[in-house]
Amino acid sequence: MAPQQISPLWQPLLDDIVEWAKPNPIDTPDFKLGSIQGRAGDDISISIPFAIWAALSRSNPDMLVIHSLPQLIAKPVFDKREQWDTNPSKFGLSTFEFSALLQVLKQNTAPPEESLQPAGWQNYVLPTQVLIILDIDNDVSVELALVVAAALTWCCGTTGDAGRAAVSQAAPARQASTRLLTLSSQPLHPLLRSFLKVFAEDIRHFTLPPLRVVRYNNVDSSKSAMTALIETVQRLPTGASHTVICFNPDVDVPEGWEEIEEEYLYYWLWHADGHHRRILFLSQEQPKFGRLTGSDYMHLVIGNTRRRAIFDRRTTQAVQADLLLSNSELARQREWVDFFDIDESSIYVYQDEPARTAIPYQPANAASSGMAAFFVGLVDFPHWHPGALLWAFDAVGQTDPDARIEVERQLHQRQLLTFNWPLRLVRLAQGLGAATRLLHCLLPPVDYNERLAHFMASPSMTDRVTLVKAQVAAALTFSLDKLVDDFEPTLGQVMAAGSRGLTSHICQLGTIWMLVALVVKALHIVDTTDDFVDMRPSSVTLVDGSLDIMVNPGAHQVRQLTLSLGDTYVRCNVPMAPMSWVEGDAIDQDELDNLYRDLLMAFGHQIAICRLTENGIVQMIDLASRQPLHLTTFAWSMIDWHYISASSDNGVFIGVYTSAHRESASSLFCIEDWTWIPGRIVEEWIAWIRIRSLRELRGVYPVHANEGEI
């Protein structure tokens, strides 16, 4: 299958982009910003970057085109490209998820101060002519902030105009022509637009032309929507075939229409066989199934609300609530129109019955946590000039005062601002709090797990607590599966490994502590060869009569990650204990309580309530969602359940998990780790919630949920 053909209507747009992307004829470094706004849809994310590359390759084959998109929409794009007969890499179009692009840009950008340079950063090595296309249809997030910051740092590696002067020189001077182009169905967020203007006085705006005639109809209810639909059908030519997609299963099927059941979906869509009027009931999560044929007219019936779980701040419980859809969510539903090879379509947007009492969608509040994360994410990636931050923040305040107030509130809630305006941002940019700098320096190494980064960035009472946190981050980032697969330890060897390290005395009270023991073991077998037989080495050979041991690469990876996290603490002026352990040494109770509290605060939305039955079976449910949980057998066998249950007065005990997944909608949620939290620590946490709020505990708005949450 070849890449989709580009509509002739797009050719003028592509010509404008090619002209805009041309390098400076004087052969001097130049940087330009642009924005493409148009319809949402996976096909746009697939077709537009390819079309831009194809057009540029004819006029300027030396320019590298990089397309980057968030994980949320990356899978369908990659799946579609896998269907192409030609390898996408042969097209000269490089496609990355945000996290992957960040690593590429980091490796090609050198901060000005050597003390701030993370390990592995290099000078500029990419081509001198680069166009970066950022798909930014998702919410503003820390991940997007870091990618934009890295891209601007890399693109503006030279100084010269007012925009670049606002940022300290972040890369060596070079002769380069760089272009940054955003692709979105919505206008640029005020915060993002204001920040981009710091670097370029002019942002060139491009608009995707409409490819089809779409008529929008706003009606009062789903019943009115179907009435309007029937009236529209009656006005159209007799005998024409019609297909309706509806996201409300309670809508009555019009008389004489054929309802398509899911198991016969493909047959009806591609083999009309005289069935001229048909209706599909789909969920909003239904994947797109390609171009639909066999119909003259297509109609879309969508509501303006959604029902989802949120946390009630008054009761601190998870409840089901009706929320009004945001513009981007409506756009995602409307994009179904683009999956029909039909020239004319109708969309009916009706007011759901729950819309009368639905929670209003407030753009400033809904994006507030993302905006706050975006803003503070720029603080230390790399060393931005305080003036640039103040300029951007003031610009946001002028365009959207409510947004600035919300950002300030979020920053205060996350304990990132503890001083008064106007010096707050200047001091923040200068690194007033080590925890603030640490949090955002740690996000890339821990795979953007903000909960884990918060756990590490929270204050530690001693260097030994800091050391254990680095080991915890290394273990959780590397994951239990990889540790077990790479080391292939037996249960007895895992228990033996648990006798090492600062947390050896609690290794059977939680999977995290056992993982830390494996990390300590990995550090030990890399540094020495005394106990290499406990873990599987890759090979053992004789070299010049001596024993040469090649330790498994997994151990090296754990060691490298742990040392990297330790280096991050040092760069952020946080004292770090030596990355070693002393035989017989153990963390004391106060330090352990510090770890328990920080762990519970970071993963407070991933709590499992457990009960040990008389038969020795552990029953688990998720506190927030009340969903039953299944702990893997290997993880279950590493925990001393009898000791934990004996420590509980009522036979119920609480612990945290860091990730959950399930194979299908009908299967139980499976967790691979669980760590017990003593009852007295839980009581402190409950008291903290009562005087504050669960929203403050999360630190982010509910729509920005952690990937491991249920």
Short mmCIF file of N, CA and C in Angstrom, two decimals, residues 26-167:
data_model
loop_
_atom_site.label_atom_id
_atom_site.label_comp_id
_atom_site.label_asym_id
_atom_site.label_seq_id
_atom_site.Cartn_x
_atom_site.Cartn_y
_atom_site.Cartn_z
N ILE A 26 21.78 34.33 2.06
CA ILE A 26 23.06 34.93 2.43
C ILE A 26 23.93 33.91 3.15
N ASP A 27 23.43 32.72 3.35
CA ASP A 27 24.18 31.66 4.01
C ASP A 27 24.52 32.03 5.45
N THR A 28 23.54 32.58 6.14
CA THR A 28 23.70 32.89 7.56
C THR A 28 22.64 32.11 8.33
N PRO A 29 22.89 31.82 9.61
CA PRO A 29 21.90 31.07 10.38
C PRO A 29 20.58 31.82 10.46
N ASP A 30 19.50 31.13 10.26
CA ASP A 30 18.19 31.76 10.40
C ASP A 30 17.22 30.73 10.97
N PHE A 31 16.22 31.25 11.69
CA PHE A 31 15.25 30.41 12.37
C PHE A 31 13.87 30.98 12.12
N LYS A 32 12.91 30.12 11.77
CA LYS A 32 11.54 30.55 11.52
C LYS A 32 10.57 29.64 12.26
N LEU A 33 9.47 30.26 12.69
CA LEU A 33 8.40 29.53 13.35
C LEU A 33 7.15 29.56 12.48
N GLY A 34 6.45 28.44 12.41
CA GLY A 34 5.21 28.38 11.66
C GLY A 34 4.18 27.51 12.35
N SER A 35 2.93 27.64 11.92
CA SER A 35 1.84 26.88 12.53
C SER A 35 0.84 26.50 11.45
N ILE A 36 0.50 25.21 11.38
CA ILE A 36 -0.53 24.72 10.47
C ILE A 36 -1.76 24.37 11.30
N GLN A 37 -2.89 24.95 10.94
CA GLN A 37 -4.13 24.65 11.65
C GLN A 37 -5.13 24.08 10.66
N GLY A 38 -5.79 23.02 11.06
CA GLY A 38 -6.78 22.41 10.18
C GLY A 38 -7.55 21.34 10.90
N ARG A 39 -8.05 20.38 10.15
CA ARG A 39 -8.87 19.32 10.72
C ARG A 39 -8.03 18.37 11.56
N ALA A 40 -8.65 17.80 12.58
CA ALA A 40 -7.99 16.77 13.38
C ALA A 40 -8.13 15.44 12.67
N GLY A 41 -7.27 14.52 13.00
CA GLY A 41 -7.40 13.19 12.43
C GLY A 41 -6.08 12.52 12.22
N ASP A 42 -6.10 11.18 12.34
CA ASP A 42 -4.87 10.43 12.13
C ASP A 42 -4.36 10.58 10.70
N ASP A 43 -5.31 10.72 9.73
CA ASP A 43 -4.87 10.84 8.35
C ASP A 43 -4.09 12.12 8.12
N ILE A 44 -4.44 13.18 8.85
CA ILE A 44 -3.69 14.44 8.73
C ILE A 44 -2.28 14.25 9.27
N SER A 45 -2.15 13.57 10.41
CA SER A 45 -0.83 13.32 10.99
C SER A 45 0.02 12.44 10.09
N ILE A 46 -0.64 11.64 9.26
CA ILE A 46 0.10 10.76 8.34
C ILE A 46 0.43 11.49 7.04
N SER A 47 -0.57 12.17 6.47
CA SER A 47 -0.42 12.71 5.12
C SER A 47 0.36 14.01 5.07
N ILE A 48 0.07 14.93 5.99
CA ILE A 48 0.67 16.26 5.89
C ILE A 48 2.19 16.21 6.03
N PRO A 49 2.76 15.56 7.06
CA PRO A 49 4.24 15.52 7.13
C PRO A 49 4.87 14.88 5.90
N PHE A 50 4.24 13.81 5.38
CA PHE A 50 4.78 13.18 4.19
C PHE A 50 4.70 14.12 2.99
N ALA A 51 3.58 14.85 2.86
CA ALA A 51 3.43 15.78 1.74
C ALA A 51 4.45 16.91 1.82
N ILE A 52 4.70 17.41 3.03
CA ILE A 52 5.69 18.47 3.19
C ILE A 52 7.07 17.96 2.81
N TRP A 53 7.40 16.74 3.30
CA TRP A 53 8.72 16.19 2.93
C TRP A 53 8.84 16.01 1.42
N ALA A 54 7.78 15.46 0.79
CA ALA A 54 7.83 15.22 -0.65
C ALA A 54 8.03 16.52 -1.42
N ALA A 55 7.35 17.59 -0.97
CA ALA A 55 7.49 18.87 -1.66
C ALA A 55 8.88 19.46 -1.44
N LEU A 56 9.40 19.34 -0.21
CA LEU A 56 10.73 19.89 0.08
C LEU A 56 11.83 19.10 -0.62
N SER A 57 11.64 17.79 -0.75
CA SER A 57 12.69 16.97 -1.34
C SER A 57 12.95 17.34 -2.80
N ARG A 58 11.93 17.92 -3.45
CA ARG A 58 12.12 18.32 -4.84
C ARG A 58 12.85 19.65 -4.96
N SER A 59 12.59 20.56 -4.00
CA SER A 59 13.20 21.89 -4.10
C SER A 59 14.46 22.03 -3.25
N ASN A 60 14.51 21.29 -2.14
CA ASN A 60 15.66 21.41 -1.24
C ASN A 60 15.94 20.04 -0.62
N PRO A 61 16.59 19.15 -1.36
CA PRO A 61 16.82 17.77 -0.86
C PRO A 61 17.75 17.71 0.34
N ASP A 62 18.45 18.79 0.65
CA ASP A 62 19.38 18.78 1.78
C ASP A 62 18.68 19.00 3.12
N MET A 63 17.42 19.37 3.10
CA MET A 63 16.72 19.67 4.35
C MET A 63 16.14 18.39 4.95
N LEU A 64 16.49 18.12 6.20
CA LEU A 64 15.95 16.97 6.93
C LEU A 64 14.60 17.35 7.53
N VAL A 65 13.59 16.51 7.34
CA VAL A 65 12.25 16.74 7.90
C VAL A 65 12.03 15.75 9.04
N ILE A 66 11.75 16.29 10.23
CA ILE A 66 11.49 15.47 11.41
C ILE A 66 10.04 15.70 11.84
N HIS A 67 9.29 14.62 12.01
CA HIS A 67 7.91 14.69 12.46
C HIS A 67 7.84 14.06 13.85
N SER A 68 7.30 14.80 14.82
CA SER A 68 7.21 14.30 16.19
C SER A 68 5.78 14.46 16.68
N LEU A 69 5.29 13.48 17.42
CA LEU A 69 3.92 13.49 17.87
C LEU A 69 3.82 12.82 19.23
N PRO A 70 2.78 13.15 20.02
CA PRO A 70 2.65 12.57 21.35
C PRO A 70 2.28 11.10 21.29
N GLN A 71 2.53 10.41 22.38
CA GLN A 71 2.25 8.98 22.44
C GLN A 71 0.77 8.68 22.22
N LEU A 72 -0.10 9.64 22.61
CA LEU A 72 -1.54 9.43 22.50
C LEU A 72 -1.98 9.14 21.08
N ILE A 73 -1.35 9.77 20.09
CA ILE A 73 -1.76 9.59 18.70
C ILE A 73 -0.67 8.94 17.86
N ALA A 74 0.39 8.48 18.51
CA ALA A 74 1.52 7.93 17.75
C ALA A 74 1.20 6.55 17.17
N LYS A 75 0.50 5.71 17.92
CA LYS A 75 0.31 4.32 17.48
C LYS A 75 -0.41 4.21 16.13
N PRO A 76 -1.56 4.88 15.93
CA PRO A 76 -2.21 4.74 14.62
C PRO A 76 -1.35 5.26 13.48
N VAL A 77 -0.54 6.27 13.74
CA VAL A 77 0.33 6.80 12.69
C VAL A 77 1.39 5.77 12.32
N PHE A 78 2.04 5.19 13.33
CA PHE A 78 3.05 4.18 13.06
C PHE A 78 2.44 2.93 12.42
N ASP A 79 1.23 2.54 12.89
CA ASP A 79 0.58 1.37 12.30
C ASP A 79 0.27 1.59 10.83
N LYS A 80 -0.17 2.79 10.49
CA LYS A 80 -0.49 3.08 9.10
C LYS A 80 0.76 3.04 8.24
N ARG A 81 1.83 3.57 8.74
CA ARG A 81 3.06 3.59 7.95
C ARG A 81 3.65 2.19 7.77
N GLU A 82 3.36 1.31 8.71
CA GLU A 82 3.83 -0.06 8.55
C GLU A 82 3.13 -0.76 7.39
N GLN A 83 1.97 -0.25 6.99
CA GLN A 83 1.24 -0.86 5.87
C GLN A 83 1.82 -0.44 4.52
N TRP A 84 2.63 0.59 4.51
CA TRP A 84 3.23 1.02 3.25
C TRP A 84 4.24 -0.03 2.79
N ASP A 85 4.25 -0.28 1.50
CA ASP A 85 5.19 -1.25 0.96
C ASP A 85 6.63 -0.79 1.12
N THR A 86 6.84 0.53 1.01
CA THR A 86 8.18 1.08 1.12
C THR A 86 8.46 1.44 2.56
N ASN A 87 9.65 1.16 3.00
CA ASN A 87 10.05 1.50 4.36
C ASN A 87 10.01 3.01 4.53
N PRO A 88 9.27 3.54 5.55
CA PRO A 88 9.20 4.99 5.72
C PRO A 88 10.57 5.64 5.86
N SER A 89 11.55 4.91 6.39
CA SER A 89 12.88 5.50 6.56
C SER A 89 13.50 5.85 5.22
N LYS A 90 13.05 5.16 4.15
CA LYS A 90 13.60 5.45 2.83
C LYS A 90 13.05 6.74 2.26
N PHE A 91 11.95 7.22 2.86
CA PHE A 91 11.39 8.46 2.37
C PHE A 91 12.22 9.67 2.80
N GLY A 92 13.07 9.51 3.79
CA GLY A 92 13.80 10.65 4.31
C GLY A 92 13.01 11.42 5.33
N LEU A 93 11.86 10.86 5.76
CA LEU A 93 11.03 11.49 6.77
C LEU A 93 11.23 10.75 8.08
N SER A 94 11.82 11.41 9.07
CA SER A 94 12.08 10.80 10.37
C SER A 94 10.92 11.09 11.30
N THR A 95 10.34 10.05 11.90
CA THR A 95 9.19 10.19 12.78
C THR A 95 9.55 9.70 14.18
N PHE A 96 9.28 10.53 15.20
CA PHE A 96 9.60 10.19 16.58
C PHE A 96 8.41 10.51 17.47
N GLU A 97 8.26 9.74 18.54
CA GLU A 97 7.42 10.21 19.64
C GLU A 97 8.14 11.35 20.34
N PHE A 98 7.40 12.12 21.14
CA PHE A 98 8.01 13.26 21.81
C PHE A 98 9.24 12.84 22.63
N SER A 99 9.10 11.74 23.37
CA SER A 99 10.21 11.32 24.23
C SER A 99 11.44 10.96 23.41
N ALA A 100 11.23 10.31 22.26
CA ALA A 100 12.37 9.94 21.42
C ALA A 100 13.02 11.17 20.80
N LEU A 101 12.21 12.13 20.35
CA LEU A 101 12.78 13.35 19.77
C LEU A 101 13.56 14.12 20.83
N LEU A 102 13.05 14.12 22.05
CA LEU A 102 13.76 14.82 23.12
C LEU A 102 15.16 14.25 23.29
N GLN A 103 15.28 12.94 23.24
CA GLN A 103 16.60 12.34 23.39
C GLN A 103 17.51 12.73 22.23
N VAL A 104 16.97 12.78 21.01
CA VAL A 104 17.78 13.18 19.85
C VAL A 104 18.27 14.61 20.02
N LEU A 105 17.36 15.51 20.42
CA LEU A 105 17.74 16.91 20.56
C LEU A 105 18.70 17.11 21.72
N LYS A 106 18.49 16.36 22.80
CA LYS A 106 19.41 16.48 23.93
C LYS A 106 20.82 16.08 23.54
N GLN A 107 20.94 15.06 22.73
CA GLN A 107 22.26 14.59 22.34
C GLN A 107 22.93 15.51 21.34
N ASN A 108 22.19 16.51 20.87
CA ASN A 108 22.76 17.43 19.89
C ASN A 108 22.72 18.87 20.40
N THR A 109 22.58 19.03 21.69
CA THR A 109 22.53 20.36 22.29
C THR A 109 23.40 20.37 23.53
N ALA A 110 24.25 21.33 23.65
CA ALA A 110 25.14 21.42 24.81
C ALA A 110 24.81 22.67 25.61
N PRO A 111 24.37 22.57 26.86
CA PRO A 111 24.15 23.75 27.68
C PRO A 111 25.45 24.53 27.86
N PRO A 112 25.35 25.83 28.12
CA PRO A 112 26.56 26.65 28.19
C PRO A 112 27.46 26.31 29.37
N GLU A 113 26.85 25.90 30.48
CA GLU A 113 27.65 25.63 31.67
C GLU A 113 27.95 24.14 31.74
N GLU A 114 29.20 23.83 31.87
CA GLU A 114 29.59 22.42 31.88
C GLU A 114 28.97 21.68 33.05
N SER A 115 28.75 22.38 34.16
CA SER A 115 28.19 21.73 35.34
C SER A 115 26.74 21.30 35.12
N LEU A 116 26.06 21.90 34.13
CA LEU A 116 24.66 21.57 33.87
C LEU A 116 24.50 20.52 32.78
N GLN A 117 25.58 20.10 32.17
CA GLN A 117 25.48 19.18 31.05
C GLN A 117 25.24 17.75 31.55
N PRO A 118 24.07 17.18 31.22
CA PRO A 118 23.86 15.77 31.58
C PRO A 118 24.83 14.87 30.84
N ALA A 119 25.03 13.70 31.40
CA ALA A 119 25.94 12.76 30.77
C ALA A 119 25.42 12.38 29.39
N GLY A 120 26.30 12.37 28.42
CA GLY A 120 25.93 11.96 27.08
C GLY A 120 25.54 13.09 26.15
N TRP A 121 25.45 14.31 26.66
CA TRP A 121 25.11 15.41 25.77
C TRP A 121 26.31 15.72 24.88
N GLN A 122 26.03 16.03 23.63
CA GLN A 122 27.09 16.30 22.67
C GLN A 122 26.83 17.62 21.97
N ASN A 123 27.82 18.06 21.22
CA ASN A 123 27.65 19.26 20.43
C ASN A 123 26.81 18.97 19.19
N TYR A 124 26.54 20.01 18.45
CA TYR A 124 25.69 19.92 17.26
C TYR A 124 26.27 18.97 16.22
N VAL A 125 25.48 17.97 15.83
CA VAL A 125 25.92 17.05 14.79
C VAL A 125 24.84 16.80 13.73
N LEU A 126 23.62 17.30 13.94
CA LEU A 126 22.56 17.11 12.96
C LEU A 126 22.83 17.96 11.72
N PRO A 127 22.11 17.70 10.61
CA PRO A 127 22.31 18.51 9.41
C PRO A 127 22.05 19.99 9.67
N THR A 128 22.58 20.82 8.78
CA THR A 128 22.46 22.27 8.97
C THR A 128 21.12 22.81 8.50
N GLN A 129 20.31 22.01 7.82
CA GLN A 129 18.98 22.44 7.39
C GLN A 129 17.96 21.42 7.89
N VAL A 130 17.15 21.83 8.84
CA VAL A 130 16.21 20.91 9.48
C VAL A 130 14.85 21.59 9.64
N LEU A 131 13.80 20.84 9.33
CA LEU A 131 12.43 21.27 9.59
C LEU A 131 11.82 20.29 10.59
N ILE A 132 11.39 20.79 11.75
CA ILE A 132 10.77 19.96 12.79
C ILE A 132 9.27 20.25 12.80
N ILE A 133 8.46 19.20 12.60
CA ILE A 133 7.00 19.31 12.63
C ILE A 133 6.52 18.70 13.94
N LEU A 134 5.86 19.49 14.78
CA LEU A 134 5.35 19.01 16.06
C LEU A 134 3.83 18.88 15.99
N ASP A 135 3.32 17.67 16.17
CA ASP A 135 1.89 17.41 16.28
C ASP A 135 1.48 17.74 17.71
N ILE A 136 0.69 18.77 17.93
CA ILE A 136 0.40 19.21 19.30
C ILE A 136 -1.10 19.24 19.57
N ASP A 137 -1.84 18.25 19.04
CA ASP A 137 -3.28 18.24 19.26
C ASP A 137 -3.65 17.85 20.68
N ASN A 138 -2.73 17.27 21.42
CA ASN A 138 -3.06 16.85 22.78
C ASN A 138 -2.97 18.04 23.73
N ASP A 139 -3.32 17.80 25.00
CA ASP A 139 -3.25 18.87 25.99
C ASP A 139 -1.82 19.31 26.22
N VAL A 140 -1.67 20.55 26.66
CA VAL A 140 -0.34 21.04 27.03
C VAL A 140 0.15 20.22 28.20
N SER A 141 1.38 19.72 28.13
CA SER A 141 1.88 18.80 29.14
C SER A 141 3.35 19.06 29.38
N VAL A 142 3.87 18.41 30.42
CA VAL A 142 5.30 18.51 30.70
C VAL A 142 6.10 17.98 29.53
N GLU A 143 5.63 16.88 28.95
CA GLU A 143 6.35 16.28 27.83
C GLU A 143 6.46 17.26 26.67
N LEU A 144 5.34 17.91 26.32
CA LEU A 144 5.37 18.89 25.24
C LEU A 144 6.26 20.06 25.61
N ALA A 145 6.22 20.47 26.87
CA ALA A 145 7.07 21.59 27.30
C ALA A 145 8.54 21.27 27.09
N LEU A 146 8.94 20.08 27.47
CA LEU A 146 10.35 19.72 27.33
C LEU A 146 10.75 19.62 25.87
N VAL A 147 9.86 19.08 25.04
CA VAL A 147 10.19 18.96 23.61
C VAL A 147 10.29 20.34 22.97
N VAL A 148 9.33 21.22 23.27
CA VAL A 148 9.39 22.57 22.70
C VAL A 148 10.64 23.29 23.19
N ALA A 149 10.93 23.16 24.49
CA ALA A 149 12.12 23.81 25.02
C ALA A 149 13.38 23.28 24.36
N ALA A 150 13.45 21.97 24.20
CA ALA A 150 14.64 21.38 23.57
C ALA A 150 14.74 21.80 22.11
N ALA A 151 13.60 21.81 21.40
CA ALA A 151 13.63 22.20 19.99
C ALA A 151 14.05 23.65 19.82
N LEU A 152 13.52 24.52 20.67
CA LEU A 152 13.89 25.93 20.57
C LEU A 152 15.35 26.14 20.95
N THR A 153 15.80 25.40 21.96
CA THR A 153 17.21 25.50 22.35
C THR A 153 18.11 25.08 21.20
N TRP A 154 17.73 24.00 20.56
CA TRP A 154 18.55 23.50 19.46
C TRP A 154 18.46 24.42 18.25
N CYS A 155 17.23 24.87 17.91
CA CYS A 155 17.06 25.73 16.74
C CYS A 155 17.72 27.09 16.93
N CYS A 156 17.63 27.63 18.13
CA CYS A 156 18.18 28.96 18.40
C CYS A 156 19.55 28.84 19.04
N GLY A 157 20.39 28.03 18.48
CA GLY A 157 21.72 27.83 19.05
C GLY A 157 22.62 29.01 18.89
N THR A 158 22.23 30.00 18.09
CA THR A 158 23.04 31.19 17.92
C THR A 158 22.26 32.39 18.40
N THR A 159 22.95 33.44 18.76
CA THR A 159 22.32 34.67 19.19
C THR A 159 22.38 35.68 18.08
N GLY A 160 21.60 36.72 18.17
CA GLY A 160 21.63 37.72 17.13
C GLY A 160 20.45 38.66 17.22
N ASP A 161 19.24 38.15 17.26
CA ASP A 161 18.09 39.03 17.34
C ASP A 161 17.57 39.07 18.76
N ALA A 162 16.50 39.85 18.96
CA ALA A 162 16.00 40.06 20.31
C ALA A 162 15.48 38.78 20.93
N GLY A 163 14.85 37.93 20.10
CA GLY A 163 14.30 36.70 20.64
C GLY A 163 15.36 35.79 21.19
N ARG A 164 16.43 35.58 20.42
CA ARG A 164 17.48 34.67 20.87
C ARG A 164 18.26 35.28 22.02
N ALA A 165 18.32 36.59 22.06
CA ALA A 165 19.05 37.23 23.15
C ALA A 165 18.35 37.01 24.49
N ALA A 166 17.06 36.65 24.44
CA ALA A 166 16.32 36.42 25.68
C ALA A 166 16.72 35.13 26.35
N VAL A 167 17.42 34.30 25.62
CA VAL A 167 17.84 33.00 26.16
C VAL A 167 19.35 32.94 26.15
#
